[in-house]
Amino acid sequence: MRKPTKLVTLGLFVLAQLLFSCAGTQPENWTHFRGSNLNGLSDSENVPIQWSETKNIAWKVPVNGVGWSSPVVFNQQVWMTTADRDGDWFSVVCFDFDSGELLQELELYRPDTVQRMHATNSYATPTPCIEKDFVYVHYGTYGTACIDTRNFEVVWSRTDLNCEHLQGAASSIILYKDLLIVHLEGTDVQNIYALNKHTGETVWQVGTPDQKAYNDVAPVYRKSYQTPLIIQVNGQDQLITNRSLFAISYDPNTGKENWRVFYGEDSAVSMPLYYNGLVLVNSGWVLSQGAPYFARLLAVDPTGKGDITESHVVWQTDEHVPQTSTPVIVDSLMFMVDERGTLTCLNPGNGKVHWTEKLKGHFNCAPIYAAGVIYFTNTNGETSVIKAAPEFELLAKNKLEGTFKATPAVLRGAILQRSDKYLYKLAIMEENQAEI
């Protein structure tokens, strides 16, 4: 038998390296609320823009209980929290991404008593976050836990982080280095915790940002429901959080405050955004001027220190600003839909409006971008798909059955869409490719 030549040996080596490289390539994941970067942008291509109950459904599986948390995905596992409609039990479920097979359903908490909740909320609204080997779940005052995704065992659990939500919990958790950032801002206490993600122990904690400012504020307006964002400014990380009355930047390593902006209004729900050196924050409902209530959007230069309300607010608007859903920024365009369905495209650098259109229905879900289009889903399961462009172009309208308040996950050419009863995986099926 002849020995392989140097050229053949080199070719085999290159082929082996290529195979090894491909084998080690990680699939696209969706690790937090609004994606792995918390910005509502998906890297997926070839994502469906048309579907129905009989078209482009890869699978549809029932989910016990009710929850408005979004799915998170790592490798083959899809995780979601859910709870009994009346709060009798709190669980987490795990499905296989390819098949929809239920891999695990784990009950975590069964409280003796539960707090009242707003009719539009659920007992499982905060979205989990996930990384290799671990998923982290949060149910507000009822509990926060870490689960090993390899054996489905609880690594740690805490039920001592408490507040009076009044209307239920909605703030999602995020990972930062070895920390799990948890917001528990209720009518009684307004706390942010940084937990050691390995042990659950508290690393730092900050409370009410300004007790004097809260003295004359009714308890119902002291709470907050938003999810924070990590940005980098001049080489330093900042944790941006829309608290009740204030938008505040903290050092995520220590909890030390960098700056604050006072907007003095109701609880914020919509997440902060970051674009081209500007932080965009939502005030929550503006109630001080009487009905009709509205929300205000402020663009803040995050390079200041201390109270920068008068010095670093670059622009602001109160025209058709959503109080609940978080806008999405694509290149130099911001797209947002308010609760009543007014869709706006504006320049996030200066607030200039490109266009407004009216969509049908009521909106809670945050819009998601993928492959040149943006998906807007109303609570009746109707999704409008528009082109991400400075001119309005409606590409498709789709309808699924049920109630939809959970923001979808979009990855690997698929959309994971949660209703009040089911989890859908929407994908371009072979029999439908000619129609898309």
Coordinates of C-alpha atoms in Angstrom, one line a residue:
M1 CA 0.0 0.0 0.0
R2 CA 1.4 3.4 -1.0
K3 CA 1.9 6.0 1.7
P4 CA -0.1 9.2 1.3
T5 CA 1.7 12.0 -0.3
K6 CA 2.4 15.2 1.6
L7 CA -0.4 17.0 -0.5
V8 CA -2.9 14.3 0.4
T9 CA -1.9 14.4 4.1
L10 CA -2.3 18.2 4.1
G11 CA -5.7 17.9 2.4
L12 CA -6.9 15.4 5.0
F13 CA -5.7 17.7 7.8
V14 CA -7.6 20.6 6.4
L15 CA -10.7 18.5 6.0
A16 CA -10.5 17.3 9.5
Q17 CA -10.1 20.9 10.8
L18 CA -13.1 22.0 8.8
L19 CA -15.2 19.1 10.2
F20 CA -14.0 19.9 13.7
S21 CA -14.9 23.6 13.2
C22 CA -18.4 22.8 11.9
A23 CA -19.0 20.3 14.7
G24 CA -18.0 23.0 17.3
T25 CA -20.2 25.7 15.8
Q26 CA -22.9 26.8 18.2
P27 CA -26.4 27.1 17.0
E28 CA -28.2 30.5 17.4
N29 CA -29.6 30.8 20.9
W30 CA -32.2 33.1 22.5
T31 CA -31.1 33.5 26.1
H32 CA -33.1 36.5 27.5
F33 CA -36.3 38.5 27.0
R34 CA -36.1 40.0 23.5
G35 CA -33.1 37.9 22.6
S36 CA -29.5 37.2 23.7
N37 CA -28.7 40.9 23.4
L38 CA -32.0 42.1 24.8
N39 CA -32.6 44.2 21.8
G40 CA -35.3 42.4 19.8
L41 CA -33.0 41.6 16.9
S42 CA -32.7 38.1 15.5
D43 CA -29.8 36.9 13.2
S44 CA -32.2 34.4 11.5
E45 CA -32.7 34.3 7.8
N46 CA -35.5 32.5 5.9
V47 CA -38.0 33.2 8.6
P48 CA -41.7 32.7 7.7
I49 CA -43.8 35.8 7.1
Q50 CA -47.1 33.9 6.5
W51 CA -48.7 31.3 8.7
S52 CA -52.1 30.1 10.1
E53 CA -53.3 27.2 12.1
T54 CA -52.9 25.0 9.1
K55 CA -49.8 26.6 7.4
N56 CA -46.1 26.8 8.4
I57 CA -46.7 25.2 11.8
A58 CA -43.7 22.9 12.6
W59 CA -45.3 21.9 15.9
K60 CA -47.9 23.1 18.4
V61 CA -47.9 21.8 22.0
P62 CA -50.2 22.5 25.0
V63 CA -48.7 24.2 28.0
N64 CA -50.3 23.7 31.5
G65 CA -51.2 26.8 33.4
V66 CA -50.9 30.4 32.2
G67 CA -47.9 32.6 31.7
W68 CA -46.9 35.6 29.7
S69 CA -43.1 34.9 30.0
S70 CA -41.3 34.5 26.7
P71 CA -39.5 31.3 25.7
V72 CA -35.7 31.1 26.0
V73 CA -33.6 28.7 24.1
F74 CA -30.1 27.1 24.5
N75 CA -29.1 24.4 22.1
Q76 CA -32.0 21.9 21.9
Q77 CA -33.9 23.1 25.0
V78 CA -36.8 25.6 25.1
W79 CA -37.7 26.8 28.6
M80 CA -40.7 28.7 29.8
T81 CA -42.3 29.5 33.2
T82 CA -45.9 28.9 33.8
A83 CA -48.3 29.0 36.8
D84 CA -51.8 28.1 37.9
R85 CA -54.3 30.8 36.9
D86 CA -55.0 31.4 40.6
G87 CA -51.4 31.1 41.8
D88 CA -51.8 27.7 43.5
W89 CA -48.6 26.4 41.9
F90 CA -45.6 27.8 40.0
S91 CA -43.7 25.6 37.4
V92 CA -41.2 25.6 34.7
V93 CA -41.4 23.5 31.5
C94 CA -38.8 22.4 28.9
F95 CA -39.5 21.3 25.3
D96 CA -37.3 19.9 22.6
F97 CA -36.6 22.6 20.0
D98 CA -36.9 20.3 17.0
S99 CA -39.8 18.1 17.9
G100 CA -41.8 20.0 20.6
E101 CA -41.5 17.0 22.9
L102 CA -42.0 17.9 26.6
L103 CA -38.7 17.1 28.2
Q104 CA -39.5 18.2 31.8
E105 CA -42.2 19.9 33.8
L106 CA -41.0 20.9 37.2
E107 CA -43.1 22.4 40.0
L108 CA -41.0 24.8 42.0
Y109 CA -43.3 26.7 44.4
R110 CA -46.7 26.2 46.0
P111 CA -47.3 29.3 48.3
D112 CA -49.7 29.3 51.2
T113 CA -51.1 32.6 50.1
V114 CA -50.9 34.8 46.9
Q115 CA -51.2 38.5 46.3
R116 CA -53.9 40.0 44.1
M117 CA -53.0 40.5 40.5
H118 CA -54.1 42.7 37.6
A119 CA -56.5 41.0 35.2
T120 CA -54.1 41.5 32.3
N121 CA -51.1 39.9 34.1
S122 CA -50.2 36.3 35.0
Y123 CA -48.4 34.6 37.9
A124 CA -45.6 33.7 35.4
T125 CA -44.9 36.9 33.5
P126 CA -41.1 37.5 34.1
T127 CA -39.0 35.8 31.3
P128 CA -36.3 33.4 32.4
C129 CA -32.7 33.6 31.2
I130 CA -30.5 30.8 30.2
E131 CA -26.9 29.9 29.5
K132 CA -24.9 26.7 29.0
D133 CA -26.0 24.1 31.6
F134 CA -28.2 26.5 33.7
V135 CA -31.6 28.2 33.4
Y136 CA -32.7 30.9 35.9
V137 CA -36.4 31.5 36.6
H138 CA -38.2 34.2 38.6
Y139 CA -41.8 34.6 39.8
G140 CA -41.5 37.9 41.6
T141 CA -42.0 37.6 45.4
Y142 CA -42.9 33.9 45.1
G143 CA -39.4 32.7 44.3
T144 CA -36.2 32.8 42.2
A145 CA -34.3 29.7 41.2
C146 CA -31.5 28.2 39.2
I147 CA -32.0 24.8 37.5
D148 CA -29.3 22.5 36.0
T149 CA -30.4 21.9 32.4
R150 CA -28.5 18.6 32.2
N151 CA -30.3 16.8 35.0
F152 CA -33.3 19.1 35.7
E153 CA -32.3 19.5 39.4
V154 CA -32.7 22.7 41.3
V155 CA -29.2 24.2 42.1
W156 CA -30.5 26.9 44.4
S157 CA -33.8 28.6 45.3
R158 CA -34.7 31.8 47.2
T159 CA -38.1 32.8 48.5
D160 CA -37.0 35.5 50.8
L161 CA -36.8 38.3 48.2
N162 CA -40.2 39.8 48.7
C163 CA -42.4 42.8 48.0
E164 CA -46.0 43.8 47.6
H165 CA -46.6 43.7 43.8
L166 CA -50.2 44.9 44.0
Q167 CA -50.7 44.0 40.3
G168 CA -48.4 41.1 39.9
A169 CA -44.7 40.7 38.9
A170 CA -43.5 41.4 35.4
S171 CA -39.7 42.4 35.6
S172 CA -37.5 39.8 33.8
I173 CA -34.1 38.8 35.1
I174 CA -30.8 39.2 33.3
L175 CA -27.3 37.7 33.5
Y176 CA -24.2 39.9 33.9
K177 CA -20.9 38.1 34.3
D178 CA -21.4 35.9 37.5
L179 CA -24.4 37.9 38.6
L180 CA -28.1 37.5 38.2
I181 CA -29.9 40.9 38.3
V182 CA -33.3 40.8 39.9
H183 CA -35.8 43.6 40.2
L184 CA -38.4 43.5 43.0
E185 CA -40.0 46.9 43.1
G186 CA -43.4 46.9 44.8
T187 CA -45.7 49.3 46.7
D188 CA -43.7 48.7 50.0
V189 CA -40.1 48.2 49.0
Q190 CA -38.2 49.1 45.8
N191 CA -35.2 46.8 45.6
I192 CA -32.7 45.6 43.0
Y193 CA -30.6 42.6 43.8
A194 CA -27.4 41.2 42.3
L195 CA -27.2 37.5 43.1
N196 CA -24.3 35.2 42.7
K197 CA -25.6 33.1 39.8
H198 CA -23.8 30.0 41.2
T199 CA -25.1 30.1 44.7
G200 CA -28.0 32.5 44.8
E201 CA -26.4 34.6 47.5
T202 CA -26.8 38.4 47.5
V203 CA -23.7 40.2 46.2
W204 CA -25.2 43.7 46.3
Q205 CA -28.6 45.3 46.9
V206 CA -29.9 48.8 46.3
G207 CA -33.2 50.1 47.6
T208 CA -35.5 53.1 47.2
P209 CA -33.5 55.6 45.1
D210 CA -34.9 58.7 46.9
Q211 CA -37.1 58.3 49.9
K212 CA -38.1 62.0 49.9
A213 CA -39.4 61.8 46.3
Y214 CA -41.6 58.9 47.3
N215 CA -43.1 60.5 50.4
D216 CA -46.0 62.1 48.6
V217 CA -46.5 59.4 46.0
A218 CA -49.3 56.9 46.4
P219 CA -48.1 53.3 46.9
V220 CA -49.6 52.2 43.6
Y221 CA -47.2 54.5 41.7
R222 CA -44.0 53.3 43.5
K223 CA -43.7 50.0 41.8
S224 CA -42.0 49.1 38.5
Y225 CA -42.2 46.3 36.0
Q226 CA -39.4 46.8 33.7
T227 CA -36.4 44.7 32.6
P228 CA -32.9 46.4 32.8
L229 CA -30.3 46.7 30.1
I230 CA -26.5 46.6 30.2
I231 CA -24.6 49.1 28.0
Q232 CA -21.0 50.3 27.8
V233 CA -20.1 54.0 28.0
N234 CA -16.5 55.1 27.6
G235 CA -15.3 51.6 28.4
Q236 CA -17.4 51.2 31.5
D237 CA -20.5 49.0 31.9
Q238 CA -23.7 50.6 33.0
L239 CA -26.9 48.9 34.3
I240 CA -29.8 51.0 33.0
T241 CA -33.1 50.6 34.8
N242 CA -36.5 52.4 34.5
R243 CA -37.5 52.6 38.1
S244 CA -40.7 54.2 39.4
L245 CA -40.2 58.0 39.1
F246 CA -36.6 57.7 37.9
A247 CA -34.4 56.2 35.2
I248 CA -31.1 55.3 36.8
S249 CA -27.7 54.0 35.8
Y250 CA -25.8 51.8 38.2
D251 CA -22.4 50.2 38.1
P252 CA -23.5 46.5 37.6
N253 CA -20.5 45.2 39.5
T254 CA -21.2 47.1 42.7
G255 CA -24.7 48.8 42.5
K256 CA -23.2 52.3 42.8
E257 CA -25.3 54.9 41.1
N258 CA -23.8 56.8 38.1
W259 CA -26.7 59.1 37.1
R260 CA -30.4 59.5 37.3
V261 CA -33.2 61.2 35.3
F262 CA -36.4 62.2 37.1
Y263 CA -39.6 61.8 35.1
G264 CA -41.9 61.6 38.1
E265 CA -44.7 59.4 36.8
D266 CA -46.2 56.0 37.0
S267 CA -44.5 52.6 36.9
A268 CA -42.4 51.8 33.8
V269 CA -42.9 48.5 31.9
S270 CA -41.1 49.1 28.6
M271 CA -37.4 48.2 28.6
P272 CA -34.6 50.8 28.1
L273 CA -33.0 50.9 24.7
Y274 CA -29.5 52.0 23.5
Y275 CA -28.7 53.6 20.2
N276 CA -25.7 55.5 18.9
G277 CA -24.7 56.9 22.4
L278 CA -28.2 57.6 23.6
V279 CA -30.3 55.7 26.2
L280 CA -34.0 55.7 25.4
V281 CA -36.2 55.3 28.5
N282 CA -40.0 55.2 29.1
S283 CA -41.7 57.2 31.8
G284 CA -44.6 54.9 32.2
W285 CA -48.1 56.4 32.3
V286 CA -48.2 60.2 32.7
L287 CA -51.1 60.6 35.1
S288 CA -50.3 64.1 36.5
Q289 CA -52.0 65.9 33.6
G290 CA -55.2 63.9 33.8
A291 CA -56.9 61.7 31.2
P292 CA -56.3 60.7 28.6
Y293 CA -53.1 59.1 30.0
F294 CA -50.0 58.7 27.9
A295 CA -46.4 57.6 28.1
R296 CA -43.3 59.7 27.5
L297 CA -40.1 58.6 25.7
L298 CA -36.8 60.3 26.7
A299 CA -33.5 60.2 25.0
V300 CA -30.6 60.5 27.5
D301 CA -26.9 61.1 27.1
P302 CA -25.5 58.6 29.5
T303 CA -22.1 60.3 30.0
G304 CA -23.2 62.5 32.9
K305 CA -23.0 62.1 36.6
G306 CA -25.5 62.6 39.4
D307 CA -28.9 64.2 38.6
I308 CA -28.8 64.9 34.8
T309 CA -32.5 65.6 34.3
E310 CA -31.9 69.2 33.2
S311 CA -28.6 68.7 31.4
H312 CA -28.5 65.4 29.5
V313 CA -32.1 64.8 28.1
V314 CA -31.4 65.2 24.4
W315 CA -35.0 64.9 23.2
Q316 CA -38.4 63.6 24.3
T317 CA -41.8 62.8 22.9
D318 CA -45.2 61.8 24.2
E319 CA -46.8 61.0 20.8
H320 CA -48.0 57.4 20.6
V321 CA -45.4 56.1 23.0
P322 CA -46.2 52.5 24.2
Q323 CA -46.4 52.0 27.9
T324 CA -46.1 48.2 27.9
S325 CA -44.3 47.0 24.8
T326 CA -40.7 47.8 24.1
P327 CA -39.8 49.4 20.7
V328 CA -37.2 47.9 18.4
I329 CA -34.4 49.8 16.7
V330 CA -33.1 48.6 13.3
D331 CA -30.2 50.5 11.9
S332 CA -31.3 54.2 12.2
L333 CA -35.0 53.5 12.6
M334 CA -37.1 52.9 15.7
F335 CA -40.4 51.1 15.4
M336 CA -43.0 51.1 18.2
V337 CA -46.6 50.3 18.6
D338 CA -48.7 51.7 21.5
E339 CA -51.4 49.7 23.3
R340 CA -54.2 50.9 21.0
G341 CA -52.3 49.9 17.8
T342 CA -50.8 53.2 16.5
L343 CA -47.5 52.1 14.8
T344 CA -44.8 54.7 14.6
C345 CA -41.4 54.8 12.8
L346 CA -39.0 57.5 14.0
N347 CA -35.4 58.5 14.1
P348 CA -34.0 57.5 17.5
G349 CA -31.2 60.1 17.3
N350 CA -33.5 63.1 17.2
G351 CA -37.1 61.8 17.6
K352 CA -38.2 62.9 14.1
V353 CA -41.2 60.8 13.0
H354 CA -41.0 59.2 9.5
W355 CA -44.6 57.8 9.5
T356 CA -47.4 56.5 11.6
E357 CA -50.0 53.9 10.7
K358 CA -52.9 52.2 12.5
L359 CA -52.9 48.5 13.3
K360 CA -55.9 46.5 14.4
G361 CA -56.2 45.4 18.0
H362 CA -54.5 45.9 21.4
F363 CA -50.8 45.3 21.8
N364 CA -48.7 43.9 24.7
C365 CA -46.0 41.9 22.9
A366 CA -42.8 43.6 22.0
P367 CA -42.0 43.7 18.2
I368 CA -39.2 41.5 17.0
Y369 CA -36.9 42.0 13.9
A370 CA -35.6 39.3 11.6
A371 CA -34.4 39.1 8.0
G372 CA -35.5 42.6 7.0
V373 CA -39.0 42.5 8.6
I374 CA -40.6 43.3 11.9
Y375 CA -43.4 41.2 13.6
F376 CA -46.1 42.9 15.6
T377 CA -48.6 40.6 17.4
N378 CA -51.7 41.8 19.1
T379 CA -53.5 40.1 22.0
N380 CA -55.9 38.3 19.6
G381 CA -53.1 36.5 17.9
E382 CA -53.0 38.6 14.8
T383 CA -49.5 39.3 13.6
S384 CA -48.7 42.2 11.2
V385 CA -45.4 41.8 9.3
I386 CA -43.9 45.0 7.9
K387 CA -40.8 45.8 6.1
A388 CA -38.1 47.5 8.3
A389 CA -37.9 50.6 6.1
P390 CA -38.5 54.4 6.3
E391 CA -41.7 53.9 4.3
F392 CA -44.5 51.8 5.6
E393 CA -45.0 48.5 3.7
L394 CA -47.3 45.8 5.1
L395 CA -46.1 42.4 3.9
A396 CA -48.5 40.0 5.6
K397 CA -51.2 39.5 8.2
N398 CA -51.5 36.2 10.1
K399 CA -53.9 34.8 12.7
L400 CA -53.5 32.1 15.4
E401 CA -56.1 31.1 18.0
G402 CA -56.0 32.2 21.6
T403 CA -54.7 35.2 23.6
F404 CA -51.1 36.4 23.0
K405 CA -49.2 38.6 25.4
A406 CA -45.8 36.9 25.4
T407 CA -43.1 38.3 23.2
P408 CA -41.9 35.7 20.7
A409 CA -38.4 34.2 20.3
V410 CA -37.0 34.2 16.8
L411 CA -34.1 32.0 16.0
R412 CA -32.8 29.3 13.5
G413 CA -35.4 30.3 10.9
A414 CA -38.2 29.7 13.3
I415 CA -40.6 31.8 15.5
L416 CA -41.6 30.5 19.0
Q417 CA -44.9 32.1 19.7
R418 CA -46.8 31.5 23.0
S419 CA -50.5 31.8 23.6
D420 CA -52.6 31.3 26.7
K421 CA -52.8 27.6 26.0
Y422 CA -50.1 26.6 23.5
L423 CA -46.5 27.0 22.3
Y424 CA -46.1 27.2 18.6
K425 CA -43.0 26.7 16.4
L426 CA -43.6 28.6 13.2
A427 CA -41.2 27.7 10.3
I428 CA -41.3 27.6 6.5
M429 CA -42.4 24.0 5.8
E430 CA -41.3 22.4 2.5
E431 CA -44.9 22.1 1.2
N432 CA -45.3 25.9 1.7
Q433 CA -42.0 27.2 0.3
A434 CA -43.4 28.1 -3.1
E435 CA -46.0 30.3 -1.4
I436 CA -43.7 32.3 0.7

